[in-house]
Amino acid sequence: MKKQFPKLRTDEAAESFVDEADLTQYDLSGMKPVSFEFQPKDKSITMRLPETLFEAIKEEAKRSRFIRQTLENALHLGK
């Protein structure tokens, strides 16, 4: 049985763990890909949408950075 992945509360703890641990001993099946945003967000847009679409987008956005990710993917900028 594989080990549980520890909770790493600081960048230093994470760096130390990755440097020293044999990751093949850990269950990483629950891991999810993460992307980091480094560019400043200094512009905004306004759109008029039907309320049903707006509400659906709001619900999806609670779970992810849905709108920005969708725009980046459509323009092939997120890769």
Short mmCIF file of C-alpha atoms in Angstrom, two decimals:
data_model
loop_
_atom_site.label_atom_id
_atom_site.label_comp_id
_atom_site.label_asym_id
_atom_site.label_seq_id
_atom_site.Cartn_x
_atom_site.Cartn_y
_atom_site.Cartn_z
CA MET A 1 0.00 0.00 0.00
CA LYS A 2 1.31 3.42 -0.92
CA LYS A 3 1.93 6.18 1.61
CA GLN A 4 -0.42 9.14 1.99
CA PHE A 5 0.96 12.35 0.55
CA PRO A 6 1.80 14.71 3.44
CA LYS A 7 0.32 18.20 3.84
CA LEU A 8 3.04 20.67 3.02
CA ARG A 9 2.28 24.08 4.46
CA THR A 10 5.21 26.10 3.12
CA ASP A 11 7.21 26.33 -0.08
CA GLU A 12 10.29 25.32 1.89
CA ALA A 13 8.58 22.18 3.19
CA ALA A 14 7.46 21.26 -0.33
CA GLU A 15 10.93 21.82 -1.80
CA SER A 16 12.54 19.75 0.94
CA PHE A 17 10.02 16.94 0.51
CA VAL A 18 10.51 16.77 -3.28
CA ASP A 19 14.30 16.85 -2.89
CA GLU A 20 14.36 14.00 -0.38
CA ALA A 21 11.30 11.79 -0.98
CA ASP A 22 10.93 8.82 -3.30
CA LEU A 23 7.67 9.86 -4.96
CA THR A 24 7.04 6.34 -6.26
CA GLN A 25 6.16 5.37 -2.66
CA TYR A 26 3.22 7.80 -2.51
CA ASP A 27 -0.34 7.61 -3.79
CA LEU A 28 -0.55 10.54 -6.22
CA SER A 29 -3.85 9.47 -7.81
CA GLY A 30 -5.73 12.35 -6.17
CA MET A 31 -3.38 15.01 -7.54
CA LYS A 32 -4.73 17.59 -9.95
CA PRO A 33 -2.75 19.68 -12.44
CA VAL A 34 -2.17 23.25 -11.34
CA SER A 35 -1.27 26.22 -13.45
CA PHE A 36 0.20 29.40 -12.06
CA GLU A 37 -0.57 32.87 -13.30
CA PHE A 38 2.44 35.15 -13.37
CA GLN A 39 1.24 37.98 -15.57
CA PRO A 40 -0.45 40.92 -13.85
CA LYS A 41 -4.19 41.26 -14.41
CA ASP A 42 -4.58 44.94 -15.23
CA LYS A 43 -7.45 44.99 -17.75
CA SER A 44 -11.11 44.03 -17.45
CA ILE A 45 -14.00 43.49 -19.86
CA THR A 46 -17.75 43.90 -19.59
CA MET A 47 -20.22 41.65 -21.41
CA ARG A 48 -23.98 41.50 -21.54
CA LEU A 49 -25.25 37.90 -21.27
CA PRO A 50 -28.59 36.18 -20.86
CA GLU A 51 -29.19 35.52 -17.18
CA THR A 52 -29.24 31.73 -17.62
CA LEU A 53 -25.78 31.78 -19.25
CA PHE A 54 -24.47 34.19 -16.60
CA GLU A 55 -25.69 31.95 -13.77
CA ALA A 56 -24.19 28.83 -15.39
CA ILE A 57 -20.82 30.61 -15.76
CA LYS A 58 -20.94 31.77 -12.13
CA GLU A 59 -21.52 28.20 -10.94
CA GLU A 60 -18.64 26.83 -13.02
CA ALA A 61 -16.37 29.68 -11.93
CA LYS A 62 -16.81 28.63 -8.30
CA ARG A 63 -14.91 25.44 -9.14
CA SER A 64 -12.20 26.85 -11.42
CA ARG A 65 -10.86 29.89 -13.19
CA PHE A 66 -13.31 28.99 -15.94
CA ILE A 67 -13.73 32.21 -17.90
CA ARG A 68 -10.05 33.14 -18.15
CA GLN A 69 -9.06 29.55 -18.90
CA THR A 70 -11.71 29.29 -21.63
CA LEU A 71 -10.50 32.50 -23.28
CA GLU A 72 -6.84 31.42 -23.08
CA ASN A 73 -7.66 27.99 -24.56
CA ALA A 74 -9.69 29.55 -27.39
CA LEU A 75 -6.74 31.75 -28.30
CA HIS A 76 -4.12 29.05 -27.58
CA LEU A 77 -2.48 31.28 -24.92
CA GLY A 78 -2.71 28.92 -21.97
CA LYS A 79 -0.02 26.54 -23.14
#
